Coordinates of N, CA and C in Angstrom, one line a residue:
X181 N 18.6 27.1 12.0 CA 17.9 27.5 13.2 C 18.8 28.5 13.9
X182 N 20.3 28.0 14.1 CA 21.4 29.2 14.7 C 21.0 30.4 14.0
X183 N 21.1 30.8 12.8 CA 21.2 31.6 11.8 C 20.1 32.6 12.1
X184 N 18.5 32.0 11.9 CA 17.7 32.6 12.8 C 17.7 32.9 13.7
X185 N 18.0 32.6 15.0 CA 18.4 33.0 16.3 C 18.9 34.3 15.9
X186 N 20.4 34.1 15.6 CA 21.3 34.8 15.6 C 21.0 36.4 15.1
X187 N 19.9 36.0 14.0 CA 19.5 37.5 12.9 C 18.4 37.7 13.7
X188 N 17.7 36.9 14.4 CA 16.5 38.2 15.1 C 17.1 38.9 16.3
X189 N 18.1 38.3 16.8 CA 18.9 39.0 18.2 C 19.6 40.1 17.8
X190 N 20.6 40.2 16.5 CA 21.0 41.4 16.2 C 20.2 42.4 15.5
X191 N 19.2 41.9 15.0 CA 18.2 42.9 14.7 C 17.5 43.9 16.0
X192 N 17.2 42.8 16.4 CA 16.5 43.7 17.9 C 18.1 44.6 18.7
X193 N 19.6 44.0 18.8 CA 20.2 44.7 19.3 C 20.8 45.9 18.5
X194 N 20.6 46.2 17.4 CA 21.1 46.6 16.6 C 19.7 48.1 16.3
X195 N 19.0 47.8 17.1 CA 17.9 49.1 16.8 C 18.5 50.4 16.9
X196 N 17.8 51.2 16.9 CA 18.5 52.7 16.3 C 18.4 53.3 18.1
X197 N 17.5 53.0 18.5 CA 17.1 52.7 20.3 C 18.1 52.8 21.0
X198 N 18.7 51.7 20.2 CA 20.0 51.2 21.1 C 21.2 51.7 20.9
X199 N 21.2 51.7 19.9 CA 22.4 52.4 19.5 C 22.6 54.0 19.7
X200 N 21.4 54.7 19.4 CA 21.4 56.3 19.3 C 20.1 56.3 20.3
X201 N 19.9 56.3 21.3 CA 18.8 57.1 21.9 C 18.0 58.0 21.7
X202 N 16.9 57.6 21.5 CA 15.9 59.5 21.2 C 16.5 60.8 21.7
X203 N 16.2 60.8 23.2 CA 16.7 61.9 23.8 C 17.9 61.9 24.3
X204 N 19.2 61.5 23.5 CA 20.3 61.0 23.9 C 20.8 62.6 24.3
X205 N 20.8 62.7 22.9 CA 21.9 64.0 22.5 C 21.3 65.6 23.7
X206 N 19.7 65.5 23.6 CA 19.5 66.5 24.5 C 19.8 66.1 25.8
X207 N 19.7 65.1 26.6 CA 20.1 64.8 27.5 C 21.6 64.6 27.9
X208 N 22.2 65.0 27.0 CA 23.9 64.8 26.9 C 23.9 66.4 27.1
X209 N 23.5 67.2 26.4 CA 23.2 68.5 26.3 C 22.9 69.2 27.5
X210 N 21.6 68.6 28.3 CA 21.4 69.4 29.6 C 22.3 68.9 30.7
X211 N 22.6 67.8 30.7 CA 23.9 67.3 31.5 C 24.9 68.7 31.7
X212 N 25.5 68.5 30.1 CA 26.8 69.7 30.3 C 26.4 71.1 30.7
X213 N 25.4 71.4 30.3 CA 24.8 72.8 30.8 C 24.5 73.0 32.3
X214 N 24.4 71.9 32.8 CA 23.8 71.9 34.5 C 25.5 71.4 35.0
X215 N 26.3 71.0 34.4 CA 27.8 70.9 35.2 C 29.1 71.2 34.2
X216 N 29.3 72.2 33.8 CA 30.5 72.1 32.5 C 31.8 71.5 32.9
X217 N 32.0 70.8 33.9 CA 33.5 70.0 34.7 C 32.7 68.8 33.8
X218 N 31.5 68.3 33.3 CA 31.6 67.0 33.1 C 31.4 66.1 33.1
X219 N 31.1 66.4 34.2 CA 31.2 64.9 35.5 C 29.5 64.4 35.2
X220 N 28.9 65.3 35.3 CA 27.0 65.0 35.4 C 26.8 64.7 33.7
X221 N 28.0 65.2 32.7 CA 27.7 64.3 31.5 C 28.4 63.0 31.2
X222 N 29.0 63.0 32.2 CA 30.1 61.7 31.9 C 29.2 60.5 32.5
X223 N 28.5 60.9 33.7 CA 27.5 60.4 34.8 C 26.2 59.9 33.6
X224 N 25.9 60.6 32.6 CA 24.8 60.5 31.7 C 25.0 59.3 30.8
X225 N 26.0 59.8 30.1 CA 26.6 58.6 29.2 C 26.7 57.4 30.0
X226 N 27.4 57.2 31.1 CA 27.5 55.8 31.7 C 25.8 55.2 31.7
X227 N 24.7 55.7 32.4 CA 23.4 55.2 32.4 C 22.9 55.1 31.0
X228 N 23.0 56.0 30.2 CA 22.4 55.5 28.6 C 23.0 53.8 28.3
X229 N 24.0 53.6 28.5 CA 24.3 52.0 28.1 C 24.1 52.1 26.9
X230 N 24.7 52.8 25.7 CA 24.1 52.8 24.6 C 25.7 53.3 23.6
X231 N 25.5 52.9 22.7 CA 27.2 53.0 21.7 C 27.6 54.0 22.0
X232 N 26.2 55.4 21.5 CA 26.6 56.7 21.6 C 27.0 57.7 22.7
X233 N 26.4 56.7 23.7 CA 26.7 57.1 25.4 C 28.7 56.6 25.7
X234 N 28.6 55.5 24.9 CA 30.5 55.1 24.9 C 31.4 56.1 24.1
X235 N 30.7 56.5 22.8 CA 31.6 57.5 22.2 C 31.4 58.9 22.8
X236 N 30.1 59.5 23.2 CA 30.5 61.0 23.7 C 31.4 60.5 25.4
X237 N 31.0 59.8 25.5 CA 32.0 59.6 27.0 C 32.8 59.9 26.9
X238 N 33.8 59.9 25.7 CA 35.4 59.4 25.6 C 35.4 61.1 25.0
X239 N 34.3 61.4 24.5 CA 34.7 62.9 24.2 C 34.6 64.1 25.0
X240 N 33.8 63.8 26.3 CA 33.8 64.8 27.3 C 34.6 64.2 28.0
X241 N 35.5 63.6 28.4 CA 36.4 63.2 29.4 C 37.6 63.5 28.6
X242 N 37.6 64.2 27.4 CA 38.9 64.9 26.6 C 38.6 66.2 26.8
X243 N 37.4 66.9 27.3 CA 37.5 68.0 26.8 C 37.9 68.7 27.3
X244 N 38.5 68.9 28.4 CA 39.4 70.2 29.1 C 40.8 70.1 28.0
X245 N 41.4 69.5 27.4 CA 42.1 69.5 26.4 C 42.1 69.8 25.3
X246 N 40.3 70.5 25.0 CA 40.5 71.2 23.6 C 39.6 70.6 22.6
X247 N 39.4 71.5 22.0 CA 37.9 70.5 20.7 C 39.2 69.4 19.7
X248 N 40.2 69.3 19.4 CA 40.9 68.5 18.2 C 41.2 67.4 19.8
X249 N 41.2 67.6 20.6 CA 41.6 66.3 21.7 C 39.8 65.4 22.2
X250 N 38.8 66.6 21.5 CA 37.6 66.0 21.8 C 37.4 64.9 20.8
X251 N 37.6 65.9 19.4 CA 37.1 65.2 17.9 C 38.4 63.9 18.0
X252 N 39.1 63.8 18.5 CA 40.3 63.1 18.2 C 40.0 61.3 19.3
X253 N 39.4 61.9 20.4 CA 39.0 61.0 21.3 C 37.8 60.5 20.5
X254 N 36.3 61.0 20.3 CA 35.1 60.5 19.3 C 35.5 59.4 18.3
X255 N 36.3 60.4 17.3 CA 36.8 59.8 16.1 C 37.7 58.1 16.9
X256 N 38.2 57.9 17.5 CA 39.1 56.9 17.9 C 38.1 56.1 19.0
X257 N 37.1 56.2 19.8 CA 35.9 55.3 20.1 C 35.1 55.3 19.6
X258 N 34.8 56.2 18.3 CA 33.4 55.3 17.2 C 33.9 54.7 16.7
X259 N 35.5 54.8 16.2 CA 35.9 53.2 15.2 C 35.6 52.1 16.0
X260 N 36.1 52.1 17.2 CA 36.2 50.9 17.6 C 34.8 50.6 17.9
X261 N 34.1 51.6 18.6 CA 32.2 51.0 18.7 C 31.7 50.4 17.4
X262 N 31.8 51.1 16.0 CA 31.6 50.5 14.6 C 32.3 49.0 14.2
X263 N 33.5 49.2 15.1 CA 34.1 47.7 14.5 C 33.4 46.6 15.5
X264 N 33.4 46.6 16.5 CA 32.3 46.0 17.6 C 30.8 45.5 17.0
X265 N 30.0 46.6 16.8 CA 29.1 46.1 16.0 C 29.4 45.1 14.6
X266 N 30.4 45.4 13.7 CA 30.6 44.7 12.5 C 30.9 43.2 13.3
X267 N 31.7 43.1 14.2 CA 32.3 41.9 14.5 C 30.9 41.2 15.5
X268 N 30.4 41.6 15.7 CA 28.9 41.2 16.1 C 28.0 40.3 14.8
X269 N 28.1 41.0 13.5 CA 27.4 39.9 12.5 C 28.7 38.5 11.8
X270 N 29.8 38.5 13.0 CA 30.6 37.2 12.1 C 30.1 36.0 12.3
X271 N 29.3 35.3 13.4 CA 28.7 33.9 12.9 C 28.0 34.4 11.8
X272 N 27.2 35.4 12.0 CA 26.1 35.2 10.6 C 26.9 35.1 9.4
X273 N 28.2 35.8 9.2 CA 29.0 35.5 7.4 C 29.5 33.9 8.0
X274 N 29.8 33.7 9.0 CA 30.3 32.1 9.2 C 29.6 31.3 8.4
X275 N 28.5 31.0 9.1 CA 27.2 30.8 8.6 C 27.0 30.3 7.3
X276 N 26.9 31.8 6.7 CA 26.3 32.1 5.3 C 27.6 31.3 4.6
X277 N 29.0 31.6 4.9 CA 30.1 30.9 4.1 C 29.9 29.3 4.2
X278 N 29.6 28.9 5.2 CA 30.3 27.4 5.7 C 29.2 26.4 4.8
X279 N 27.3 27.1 4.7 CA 26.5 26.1 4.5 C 26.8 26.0 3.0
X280 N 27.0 26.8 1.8 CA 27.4 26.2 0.4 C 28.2 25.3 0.8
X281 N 29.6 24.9 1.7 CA 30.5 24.1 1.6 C 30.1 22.6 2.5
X282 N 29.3 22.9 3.1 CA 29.0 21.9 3.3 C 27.5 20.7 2.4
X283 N 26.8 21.7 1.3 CA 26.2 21.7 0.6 C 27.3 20.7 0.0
X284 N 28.3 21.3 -0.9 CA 29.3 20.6 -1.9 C 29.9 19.5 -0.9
X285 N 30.1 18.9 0.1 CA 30.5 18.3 0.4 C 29.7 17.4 0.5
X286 N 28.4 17.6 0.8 CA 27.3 16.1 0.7 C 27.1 16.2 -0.8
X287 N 27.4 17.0 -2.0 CA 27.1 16.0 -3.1 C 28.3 15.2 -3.7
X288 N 29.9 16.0 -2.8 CA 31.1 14.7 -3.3 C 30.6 13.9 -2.6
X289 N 30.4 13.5 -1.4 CA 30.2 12.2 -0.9 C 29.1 11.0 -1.7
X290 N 28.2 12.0 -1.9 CA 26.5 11.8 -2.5 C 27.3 11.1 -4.1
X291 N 28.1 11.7 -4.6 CA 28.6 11.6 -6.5 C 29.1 10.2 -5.5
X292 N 30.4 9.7 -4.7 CA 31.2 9.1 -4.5 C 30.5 7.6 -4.2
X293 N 29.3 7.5 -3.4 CA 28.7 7.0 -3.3 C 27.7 6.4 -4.4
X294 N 27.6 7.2 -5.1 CA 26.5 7.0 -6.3 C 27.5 5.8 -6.9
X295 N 28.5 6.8 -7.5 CA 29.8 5.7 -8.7 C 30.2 4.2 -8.0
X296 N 30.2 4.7 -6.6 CA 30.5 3.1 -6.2 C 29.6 2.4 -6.5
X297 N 28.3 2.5 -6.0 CA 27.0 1.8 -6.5 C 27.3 1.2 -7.8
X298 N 27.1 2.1 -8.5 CA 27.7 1.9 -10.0 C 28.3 0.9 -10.2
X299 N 29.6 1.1 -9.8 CA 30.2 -0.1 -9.8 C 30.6 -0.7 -9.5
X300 N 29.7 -1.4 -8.1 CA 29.7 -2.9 -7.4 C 28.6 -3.6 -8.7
X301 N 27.7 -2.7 -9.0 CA 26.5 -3.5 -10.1 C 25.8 -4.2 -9.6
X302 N 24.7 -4.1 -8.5 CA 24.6 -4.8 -7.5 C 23.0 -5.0 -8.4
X303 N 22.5 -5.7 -8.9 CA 21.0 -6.4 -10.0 C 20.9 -5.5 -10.7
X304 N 20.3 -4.1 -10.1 CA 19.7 -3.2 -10.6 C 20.1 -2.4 -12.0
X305 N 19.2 -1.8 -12.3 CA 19.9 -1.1 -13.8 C 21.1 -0.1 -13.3
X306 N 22.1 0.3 -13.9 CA 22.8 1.2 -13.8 C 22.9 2.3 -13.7
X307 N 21.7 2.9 -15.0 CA 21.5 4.4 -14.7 C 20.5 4.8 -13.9
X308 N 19.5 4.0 -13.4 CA 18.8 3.9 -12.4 C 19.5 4.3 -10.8
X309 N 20.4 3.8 -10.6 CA 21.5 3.7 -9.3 C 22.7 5.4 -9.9
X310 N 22.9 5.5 -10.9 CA 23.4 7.0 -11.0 C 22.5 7.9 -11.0
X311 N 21.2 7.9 -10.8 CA 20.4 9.2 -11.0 C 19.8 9.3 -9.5
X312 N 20.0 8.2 -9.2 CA 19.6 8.7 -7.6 C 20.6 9.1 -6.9
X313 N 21.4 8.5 -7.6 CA 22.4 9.2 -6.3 C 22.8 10.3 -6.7
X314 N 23.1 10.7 -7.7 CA 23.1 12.4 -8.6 C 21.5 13.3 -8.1
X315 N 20.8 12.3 -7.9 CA 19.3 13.4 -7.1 C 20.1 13.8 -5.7
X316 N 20.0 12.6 -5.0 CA 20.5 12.9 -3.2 C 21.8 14.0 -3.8
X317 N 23.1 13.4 -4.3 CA 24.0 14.8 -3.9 C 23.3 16.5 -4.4
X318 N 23.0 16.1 -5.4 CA 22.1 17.6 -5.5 C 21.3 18.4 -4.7
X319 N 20.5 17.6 -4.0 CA 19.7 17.8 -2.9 C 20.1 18.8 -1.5
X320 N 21.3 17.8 -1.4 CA 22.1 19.0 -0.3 C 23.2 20.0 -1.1
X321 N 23.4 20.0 -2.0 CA 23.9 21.4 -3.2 C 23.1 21.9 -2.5
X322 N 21.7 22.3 -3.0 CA 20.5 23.3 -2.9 C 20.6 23.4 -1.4
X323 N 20.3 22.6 -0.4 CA 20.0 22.6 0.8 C 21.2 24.2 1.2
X324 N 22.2 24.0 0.9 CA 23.3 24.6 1.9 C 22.7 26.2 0.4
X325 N 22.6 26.2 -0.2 CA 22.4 27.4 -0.9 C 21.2 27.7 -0.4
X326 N 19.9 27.1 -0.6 CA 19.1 27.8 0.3 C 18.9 28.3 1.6
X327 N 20.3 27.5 2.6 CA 20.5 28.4 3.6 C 21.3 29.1 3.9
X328 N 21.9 29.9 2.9 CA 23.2 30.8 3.0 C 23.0 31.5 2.5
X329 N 21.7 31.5 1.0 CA 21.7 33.0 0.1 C 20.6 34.2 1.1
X330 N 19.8 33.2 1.8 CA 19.0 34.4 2.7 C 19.8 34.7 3.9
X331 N 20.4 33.9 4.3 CA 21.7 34.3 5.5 C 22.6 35.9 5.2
X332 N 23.1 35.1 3.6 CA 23.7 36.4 3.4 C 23.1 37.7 3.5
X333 N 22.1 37.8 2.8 CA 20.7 38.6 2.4 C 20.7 39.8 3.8
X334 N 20.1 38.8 5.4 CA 20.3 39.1 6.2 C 21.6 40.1 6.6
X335 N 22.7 39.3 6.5 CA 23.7 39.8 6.8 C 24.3 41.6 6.2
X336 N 24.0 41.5 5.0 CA 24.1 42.6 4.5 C 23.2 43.3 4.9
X337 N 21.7 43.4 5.2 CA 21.2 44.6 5.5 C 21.6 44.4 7.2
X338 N 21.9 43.9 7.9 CA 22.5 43.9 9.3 C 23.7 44.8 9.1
X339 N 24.7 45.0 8.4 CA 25.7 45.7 7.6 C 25.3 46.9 7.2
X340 N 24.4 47.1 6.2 CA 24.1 48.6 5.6 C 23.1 49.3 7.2
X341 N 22.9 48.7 8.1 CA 22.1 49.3 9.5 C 23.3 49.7 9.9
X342 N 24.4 49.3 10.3 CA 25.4 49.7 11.3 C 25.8 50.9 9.9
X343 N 26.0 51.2 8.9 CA 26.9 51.7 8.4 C 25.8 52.8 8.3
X344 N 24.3 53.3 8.3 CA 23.8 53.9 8.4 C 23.9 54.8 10.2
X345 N 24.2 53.6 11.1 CA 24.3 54.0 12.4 C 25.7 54.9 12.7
X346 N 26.4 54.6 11.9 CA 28.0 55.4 11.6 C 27.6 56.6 10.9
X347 N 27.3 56.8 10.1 CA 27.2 58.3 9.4 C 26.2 58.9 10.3
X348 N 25.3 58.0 11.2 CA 24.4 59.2 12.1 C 25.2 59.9 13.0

């Protein structure tokens, strides 16, 4: 249920909306044209609230210092806006890692339980009392795999969005 939570919220935060603005870039554009000091683009970027609004920030607040002090400021706030977003899907690999292991951990307990059965020998037939209990630990095997192979699934296209949001 976390897992769900977690993947419809970065989906929805993670929109192209949010991150790149339709009329970002023109409006970044008539900004600088109506004040070349900056200030009315710097003013812009702060109200977008938006990744691309934090990275051109960092690059017009360089630019009386030259296009390689602009590209040099961009380049050094989109890493870190890119790494932001990636560190945004880590419950979801949490997640995706922890439920196999907790899968395998209910079938050692599930096996451990079984064999004891086994061998208290309590009326019942024997292989009767090993197959259920080899059912139940299996049961949560599958359980933690069926909730971590679509977790992952999730996760990676949450991944290939941000890395498409990078090359934009």
């Amino acid at each position: 249920v976390l897992a769900i939570a977690l993947a419809l919220e970065r989906f929805i935060a993670l929109s192209k909306d949010r991150v790149l603005p339709p009329d970002f870039i023109s409006g970044l554009t008539d900004a600088w044209n109506e004040d070349p000091s900056g200030a009315e683009a710097i003013e812009f970027c702060n109200e977008s609230d938006s990744v691309a609004g934090h990275i051109f920030k960092a690059g017009v607040a360089r630019a009386e210092f030259g296009h390689e002090a602009v590209e040099k400021a961009i380049e050094d706030v989109g890493s870190r806006e890119a790494d932001k977003l990636k560190r945004s899907l880590r419950p979801l690999s949490i997640i995706a890692a922890i439920s196999p292991l907790l899968g395998l951990l209910g079938t050692v307990y599930g096996m451990i339980d079984a064999f004891g059965e086994v061998s208290s020998g309590h009326g019942t037939t024997q292989t009767a009392l090993l197959a259920t209990g080899i059912y139940e630990a299996l049961v949560t095997t599958a359980t933690g795999l069926t909730i971590a192979i679509p977790i992952m699934v999730v996760h990676y296209m949450l991944n290939a969005r941000i890395d498409s949001f990078v090359d934009d």
